[in-house]
Amino acid sequence: DRLADETIQFIRQQQKKNEPFFVSLFNYTVHWPMEAPEDLISKYKDRPLKGFRDHRYAAMIEAMDNAIGRILQELRDLKIEDETFVVFTSDNGPYGGVGDPTPLRGDKGHLYEGGIRIPLIVRWPGIIPKGRVSSEPVILTDFYPTLLEVAGLRPRDSYPGDGISLLPHLKGGKRPDRDAIYIHYPNFAFHKDNRLGTAIRSGDHKLIHFYDTDSVELYNVRKDISERKDLAKSKPQLANRLLKQLKDWRQSVNANEPVPRPSAGL
């Protein structure tokens, strides 16, 4: 509620000054610690939970939904809804102890789809067709060039950006012109059962390279969304090609790599 209050106040101030605004709102919900208004916790406490493992998580989602709804209503009340580009997304999948991404495999901290396939809703009335659904794989770094294009700006020539503007595709036009996207996650970050690795998504296929065993897994995530059929052995040429492409990319961006260390003797 406090973040929504501050956001609404900022938008009102900008409107009074007749100036544009940019808001990057990161809600504390839904995130650890599990906290929500008591009335919402009570609402879900005795309900069977589908897609959740903790009733507080369900309460947090409704609290966040209410807060976002207030901000969107403010845009309507100020009559700037048609002038405002709105993005709703997340930075990772649900925390495994409370969220359930089924049928996706894995959760936050994993390179399986449950850890990296996230909600993405974009709204710009009159510009982006209402109700359109796209299955095009994109990545959060795409939003830097996308937001610049929305604002009528260009990236600096000296800036080696990683993303591609999604605006033409969001309008119903061409798909982003690239052959792959990459996800690099060489750390544990408090997730006790994840494995350090890097992934590449090219077309319908995704290859994961795990550092601990220097092994790969290959999935057709279009046909096998749950990533249960590893194709690395049955499609060795494709696996080797994607692994080389992945390693070449890591080298080209000077990606941080995990460094083995001697046992602490514990």
JSON list of N, CA and C in Angstrom, two decimals, residues 81-129:
[
{"chain": "A", "resi": 81, "resn": "GLU", "atom": "N", "xyz": [-4.39, 7.44, -19.38]},
{"chain": "A", "resi": 81, "resn": "GLU", "atom": "CA", "xyz": [-4.27, 6.00, -19.60]},
{"chain": "A", "resi": 81, "resn": "GLU", "atom": "C", "xyz": [-3.75, 5.69, -21.00]},
{"chain": "A", "resi": 82, "resn": "ASP", "atom": "N", "xyz": [-4.26, 6.43, -22.00]},
{"chain": "A", "resi": 82, "resn": "ASP", "atom": "CA", "xyz": [-3.86, 6.16, -23.39]},
{"chain": "A", "resi": 82, "resn": "ASP", "atom": "C", "xyz": [-2.45, 6.66, -23.68]},
{"chain": "A", "resi": 83, "resn": "GLU", "atom": "N", "xyz": [-1.89, 7.46, -22.80]},
{"chain": "A", "resi": 83, "resn": "GLU", "atom": "CA", "xyz": [-0.55, 8.00, -23.02]},
{"chain": "A", "resi": 83, "resn": "GLU", "atom": "C", "xyz": [0.51, 7.25, -22.22]},
{"chain": "A", "resi": 84, "resn": "THR", "atom": "N", "xyz": [0.10, 6.22, -21.50]},
{"chain": "A", "resi": 84, "resn": "THR", "atom": "CA", "xyz": [1.01, 5.57, -20.55]},
{"chain": "A", "resi": 84, "resn": "THR", "atom": "C", "xyz": [1.27, 4.13, -20.97]},
{"chain": "A", "resi": 85, "resn": "PHE", "atom": "N", "xyz": [2.54, 3.81, -21.11]},
{"chain": "A", "resi": 85, "resn": "PHE", "atom": "CA", "xyz": [3.01, 2.46, -21.45]},
{"chain": "A", "resi": 85, "resn": "PHE", "atom": "C", "xyz": [3.26, 1.71, -20.15]},
{"chain": "A", "resi": 86, "resn": "VAL", "atom": "N", "xyz": [2.52, 0.64, -19.93]},
{"chain": "A", "resi": 86, "resn": "VAL", "atom": "CA", "xyz": [2.58, -0.10, -18.66]},
{"chain": "A", "resi": 86, "resn": "VAL", "atom": "C", "xyz": [3.10, -1.51, -18.91]},
{"chain": "A", "resi": 87, "resn": "VAL", "atom": "N", "xyz": [4.05, -1.93, -18.09]},
{"chain": "A", "resi": 87, "resn": "VAL", "atom": "CA", "xyz": [4.61, -3.28, -18.17]},
{"chain": "A", "resi": 87, "resn": "VAL", "atom": "C", "xyz": [4.45, -3.95, -16.80]},
{"chain": "A", "resi": 88, "resn": "PHE", "atom": "N", "xyz": [3.90, -5.15, -16.80]},
{"chain": "A", "resi": 88, "resn": "PHE", "atom": "CA", "xyz": [3.82, -5.95, -15.58]},
{"chain": "A", "resi": 88, "resn": "PHE", "atom": "C", "xyz": [4.62, -7.23, -15.80]},
{"chain": "A", "resi": 89, "resn": "THR", "atom": "N", "xyz": [5.63, -7.45, -14.99]},
{"chain": "A", "resi": 89, "resn": "THR", "atom": "CA", "xyz": [6.46, -8.64, -15.16]},
{"chain": "A", "resi": 89, "resn": "THR", "atom": "C", "xyz": [7.14, -8.99, -13.85]},
{"chain": "A", "resi": 90, "resn": "SER", "atom": "N", "xyz": [8.02, -9.96, -13.89]},
{"chain": "A", "resi": 90, "resn": "SER", "atom": "CA", "xyz": [8.75, -10.41, -12.71]},
{"chain": "A", "resi": 90, "resn": "SER", "atom": "C", "xyz": [10.20, -10.66, -13.11]},
{"chain": "A", "resi": 91, "resn": "ASP", "atom": "N", "xyz": [11.05, -10.90, -12.12]},
{"chain": "A", "resi": 91, "resn": "ASP", "atom": "CA", "xyz": [12.46, -11.15, -12.43]},
{"chain": "A", "resi": 91, "resn": "ASP", "atom": "C", "xyz": [12.81, -12.63, -12.35]},
{"chain": "A", "resi": 92, "resn": "ASN", "atom": "N", "xyz": [11.90, -13.46, -11.86]},
{"chain": "A", "resi": 92, "resn": "ASN", "atom": "CA", "xyz": [12.17, -14.90, -11.77]},
{"chain": "A", "resi": 92, "resn": "ASN", "atom": "C", "xyz": [10.88, -15.63, -11.42]},
{"chain": "A", "resi": 93, "resn": "GLY", "atom": "N", "xyz": [10.95, -16.95, -11.43]},
{"chain": "A", "resi": 93, "resn": "GLY", "atom": "CA", "xyz": [9.80, -17.75, -11.06]},
{"chain": "A", "resi": 93, "resn": "GLY", "atom": "C", "xyz": [9.57, -17.75, -9.56]},
{"chain": "A", "resi": 94, "resn": "PRO", "atom": "N", "xyz": [8.56, -18.47, -9.10]},
{"chain": "A", "resi": 94, "resn": "PRO", "atom": "CA", "xyz": [8.18, -18.43, -7.68]},
{"chain": "A", "resi": 94, "resn": "PRO", "atom": "C", "xyz": [9.20, -19.12, -6.79]},
{"chain": "A", "resi": 95, "resn": "TYR", "atom": "N", "xyz": [9.24, -18.68, -5.54]},
{"chain": "A", "resi": 95, "resn": "TYR", "atom": "CA", "xyz": [10.07, -19.33, -4.53]},
{"chain": "A", "resi": 95, "resn": "TYR", "atom": "C", "xyz": [9.50, -20.71, -4.24]},
{"chain": "A", "resi": 96, "resn": "GLY", "atom": "N", "xyz": [10.35, -21.72, -4.28]},
{"chain": "A", "resi": 96, "resn": "GLY", "atom": "CA", "xyz": [9.87, -23.09, -4.23]},
{"chain": "A", "resi": 96, "resn": "GLY", "atom": "C", "xyz": [9.11, -23.47, -2.98]},
{"chain": "A", "resi": 97, "resn": "GLY", "atom": "N", "xyz": [9.39, -22.83, -1.87]},
{"chain": "A", "resi": 97, "resn": "GLY", "atom": "CA", "xyz": [8.72, -23.21, -0.64]},
{"chain": "A", "resi": 97, "resn": "GLY", "atom": "C", "xyz": [7.28, -22.79, -0.56]},
{"chain": "A", "resi": 98, "resn": "VAL", "atom": "N", "xyz": [6.87, -21.83, -1.40]},
{"chain": "A", "resi": 98, "resn": "VAL", "atom": "CA", "xyz": [5.51, -21.30, -1.28]},
{"chain": "A", "resi": 98, "resn": "VAL", "atom": "C", "xyz": [4.74, -21.29, -2.59]},
{"chain": "A", "resi": 99, "resn": "GLY", "atom": "N", "xyz": [5.44, -21.16, -3.72]},
{"chain": "A", "resi": 99, "resn": "GLY", "atom": "CA", "xyz": [4.77, -21.13, -5.01]},
{"chain": "A", "resi": 99, "resn": "GLY", "atom": "C", "xyz": [4.92, -22.44, -5.75]},
{"chain": "A", "resi": 100, "resn": "ASP", "atom": "N", "xyz": [4.00, -22.71, -6.66]},
{"chain": "A", "resi": 100, "resn": "ASP", "atom": "CA", "xyz": [4.02, -23.96, -7.42]},
{"chain": "A", "resi": 100, "resn": "ASP", "atom": "C", "xyz": [3.85, -23.63, -8.90]},
{"chain": "A", "resi": 101, "resn": "PRO", "atom": "N", "xyz": [4.94, -23.70, -9.70]},
{"chain": "A", "resi": 101, "resn": "PRO", "atom": "CA", "xyz": [4.85, -23.32, -11.11]},
{"chain": "A", "resi": 101, "resn": "PRO", "atom": "C", "xyz": [4.40, -24.45, -12.03]},
{"chain": "A", "resi": 102, "resn": "THR", "atom": "N", "xyz": [3.91, -25.55, -11.50]},
{"chain": "A", "resi": 102, "resn": "THR", "atom": "CA", "xyz": [3.44, -26.67, -12.32]},
{"chain": "A", "resi": 102, "resn": "THR", "atom": "C", "xyz": [2.57, -26.17, -13.47]},
{"chain": "A", "resi": 103, "resn": "PRO", "atom": "N", "xyz": [2.78, -26.62, -14.71]},
{"chain": "A", "resi": 103, "resn": "PRO", "atom": "CA", "xyz": [3.58, -27.78, -15.13]},
{"chain": "A", "resi": 103, "resn": "PRO", "atom": "C", "xyz": [5.05, -27.48, -15.40]},
{"chain": "A", "resi": 104, "resn": "LEU", "atom": "N", "xyz": [5.50, -26.28, -15.11]},
{"chain": "A", "resi": 104, "resn": "LEU", "atom": "CA", "xyz": [6.90, -25.96, -15.35]},
{"chain": "A", "resi": 104, "resn": "LEU", "atom": "C", "xyz": [7.78, -26.65, -14.31]},
{"chain": "A", "resi": 105, "resn": "ARG", "atom": "N", "xyz": [8.98, -27.00, -14.73]},
{"chain": "A", "resi": 105, "resn": "ARG", "atom": "CA", "xyz": [9.94, -27.66, -13.84]},
{"chain": "A", "resi": 105, "resn": "ARG", "atom": "C", "xyz": [10.80, -26.61, -13.14]},
{"chain": "A", "resi": 106, "resn": "GLY", "atom": "N", "xyz": [11.11, -26.86, -11.88]},
{"chain": "A", "resi": 106, "resn": "GLY", "atom": "CA", "xyz": [11.98, -25.95, -11.14]},
{"chain": "A", "resi": 106, "resn": "GLY", "atom": "C", "xyz": [11.26, -24.72, -10.63]},
{"chain": "A", "resi": 107, "resn": "ASP", "atom": "N", "xyz": [12.01, -23.83, -10.00]},
{"chain": "A", "resi": 107, "resn": "ASP", "atom": "CA", "xyz": [11.45, -22.59, -9.47]},
{"chain": "A", "resi": 107, "resn": "ASP", "atom": "C", "xyz": [12.59, -21.58, -9.36]},
{"chain": "A", "resi": 108, "resn": "LYS", "atom": "N", "xyz": [12.42, -20.56, -8.53]},
{"chain": "A", "resi": 108, "resn": "LYS", "atom": "CA", "xyz": [13.40, -19.49, -8.43]},
{"chain": "A", "resi": 108, "resn": "LYS", "atom": "C", "xyz": [14.81, -20.04, -8.19]},
{"chain": "A", "resi": 109, "resn": "GLY", "atom": "N", "xyz": [15.77, -19.54, -8.98]},
{"chain": "A", "resi": 109, "resn": "GLY", "atom": "CA", "xyz": [17.15, -19.98, -8.85]},
{"chain": "A", "resi": 109, "resn": "GLY", "atom": "C", "xyz": [17.53, -21.08, -9.80]},
{"chain": "A", "resi": 110, "resn": "HIS", "atom": "N", "xyz": [16.55, -21.65, -10.52]},
{"chain": "A", "resi": 110, "resn": "HIS", "atom": "CA", "xyz": [16.81, -22.73, -11.46]},
{"chain": "A", "resi": 110, "resn": "HIS", "atom": "C", "xyz": [16.79, -22.21, -12.90]},
{"chain": "A", "resi": 111, "resn": "LEU", "atom": "N", "xyz": [17.50, -22.91, -13.76]},
{"chain": "A", "resi": 111, "resn": "LEU", "atom": "CA", "xyz": [17.50, -22.57, -15.18]},
{"chain": "A", "resi": 111, "resn": "LEU", "atom": "C", "xyz": [16.43, -23.33, -15.96]},
{"chain": "A", "resi": 112, "resn": "TYR", "atom": "N", "xyz": [15.68, -24.19, -15.27]},
{"chain": "A", "resi": 112, "resn": "TYR", "atom": "CA", "xyz": [14.51, -24.79, -15.90]},
{"chain": "A", "resi": 112, "resn": "TYR", "atom": "C", "xyz": [13.42, -23.71, -16.02]},
{"chain": "A", "resi": 113, "resn": "GLU", "atom": "N", "xyz": [12.38, -24.01, -16.80]},
{"chain": "A", "resi": 113, "resn": "GLU", "atom": "CA", "xyz": [11.38, -22.99, -17.12]},
{"chain": "A", "resi": 113, "resn": "GLU", "atom": "C", "xyz": [10.69, -22.43, -15.88]},
{"chain": "A", "resi": 114, "resn": "GLY", "atom": "N", "xyz": [10.56, -23.22, -14.84]},
{"chain": "A", "resi": 114, "resn": "GLY", "atom": "CA", "xyz": [9.93, -22.71, -13.62]},
{"chain": "A", "resi": 114, "resn": "GLY", "atom": "C", "xyz": [10.70, -21.60, -12.95]},
{"chain": "A", "resi": 115, "resn": "GLY", "atom": "N", "xyz": [11.97, -21.47, -13.26]},
{"chain": "A", "resi": 115, "resn": "GLY", "atom": "CA", "xyz": [12.78, -20.40, -12.69]},
{"chain": "A", "resi": 115, "resn": "GLY", "atom": "C", "xyz": [12.91, -19.18, -13.56]},
{"chain": "A", "resi": 116, "resn": "ILE", "atom": "N", "xyz": [12.70, -19.35, -14.88]},
{"chain": "A", "resi": 116, "resn": "ILE", "atom": "CA", "xyz": [12.99, -18.24, -15.79]},
{"chain": "A", "resi": 116, "resn": "ILE", "atom": "C", "xyz": [11.81, -17.82, -16.66]},
{"chain": "A", "resi": 117, "resn": "ARG", "atom": "N", "xyz": [10.78, -18.64, -16.78]},
{"chain": "A", "resi": 117, "resn": "ARG", "atom": "CA", "xyz": [9.61, -18.24, -17.58]},
{"chain": "A", "resi": 117, "resn": "ARG", "atom": "C", "xyz": [8.67, -17.47, -16.67]},
{"chain": "A", "resi": 118, "resn": "ILE", "atom": "N", "xyz": [8.44, -16.23, -16.98]},
{"chain": "A", "resi": 118, "resn": "ILE", "atom": "CA", "xyz": [7.75, -15.33, -16.06]},
{"chain": "A", "resi": 118, "resn": "ILE", "atom": "C", "xyz": [6.57, -14.65, -16.74]},
{"chain": "A", "resi": 119, "resn": "PRO", "atom": "N", "xyz": [5.64, -14.10, -15.96]},
{"chain": "A", "resi": 119, "resn": "PRO", "atom": "CA", "xyz": [4.54, -13.34, -16.55]},
{"chain": "A", "resi": 119, "resn": "PRO", "atom": "C", "xyz": [5.06, -12.08, -17.25]},
{"chain": "A", "resi": 120, "resn": "LEU", "atom": "N", "xyz": [4.42, -11.71, -18.33]},
{"chain": "A", "resi": 120, "resn": "LEU", "atom": "CA", "xyz": [4.73, -10.45, -19.01]},
{"chain": "A", "resi": 120, "resn": "LEU", "atom": "C", "xyz": [3.45, -9.93, -19.64]},
{"chain": "A", "resi": 121, "resn": "ILE", "atom": "N", "xyz": [2.96, -8.84, -19.10]},
{"chain": "A", "resi": 121, "resn": "ILE", "atom": "CA", "xyz": [1.75, -8.18, -19.61]},
{"chain": "A", "resi": 121, "resn": "ILE", "atom": "C", "xyz": [2.11, -6.74, -19.94]},
{"chain": "A", "resi": 122, "resn": "VAL", "atom": "N", "xyz": [1.80, -6.32, -21.15]},
{"chain": "A", "resi": 122, "resn": "VAL", "atom": "CA", "xyz": [2.11, -4.96, -21.59]},
{"chain": "A", "resi": 122, "resn": "VAL", "atom": "C", "xyz": [0.82, -4.29, -22.05]},
{"chain": "A", "resi": 123, "resn": "ARG", "atom": "N", "xyz": [0.64, -3.03, -21.64]},
{"chain": "A", "resi": 123, "resn": "ARG", "atom": "CA", "xyz": [-0.58, -2.31, -22.02]},
{"chain": "A", "resi": 123, "resn": "ARG", "atom": "C", "xyz": [-0.25, -0.92, -22.49]},
{"chain": "A", "resi": 124, "resn": "TRP", "atom": "N", "xyz": [-0.80, -0.56, -23.65]},
{"chain": "A", "resi": 124, "resn": "TRP", "atom": "CA", "xyz": [-0.71, 0.80, -24.18]},
{"chain": "A", "resi": 124, "resn": "TRP", "atom": "C", "xyz": [-1.93, 0.99, -25.07]},
{"chain": "A", "resi": 125, "resn": "PRO", "atom": "N", "xyz": [-3.05, 1.43, -24.49]},
{"chain": "A", "resi": 125, "resn": "PRO", "atom": "CA", "xyz": [-4.30, 1.52, -25.24]},
{"chain": "A", "resi": 125, "resn": "PRO", "atom": "C", "xyz": [-4.16, 2.32, -26.53]},
{"chain": "A", "resi": 126, "resn": "GLY", "atom": "N", "xyz": [-4.71, 1.76, -27.60]},
{"chain": "A", "resi": 126, "resn": "GLY", "atom": "CA", "xyz": [-4.66, 2.43, -28.90]},
{"chain": "A", "resi": 126, "resn": "GLY", "atom": "C", "xyz": [-3.40, 2.16, -29.69]},
{"chain": "A", "resi": 127, "resn": "ILE", "atom": "N", "xyz": [-2.38, 1.62, -29.05]},
{"chain": "A", "resi": 127, "resn": "ILE", "atom": "CA", "xyz": [-1.11, 1.34, -29.72]},
{"chain": "A", "resi": 127, "resn": "ILE", "atom": "C", "xyz": [-0.86, -0.17, -29.78]},
{"chain": "A", "resi": 128, "resn": "ILE", "atom": "N", "xyz": [-1.00, -0.84, -28.65]},
{"chain": "A", "resi": 128, "resn": "ILE", "atom": "CA", "xyz": [-0.81, -2.29, -28.58]},
{"chain": "A", "resi": 128, "resn": "ILE", "atom": "C", "xyz": [-2.19, -2.95, -28.62]},
{"chain": "A", "resi": 129, "resn": "PRO", "atom": "N", "xyz": [-2.44, -3.86, -29.56]},
{"chain": "A", "resi": 129, "resn": "PRO", "atom": "CA", "xyz": [-3.75, -4.49, -29.68]},
{"chain": "A", "resi": 129, "resn": "PRO", "atom": "C", "xyz": [-4.19, -5.17, -28.38]}
]
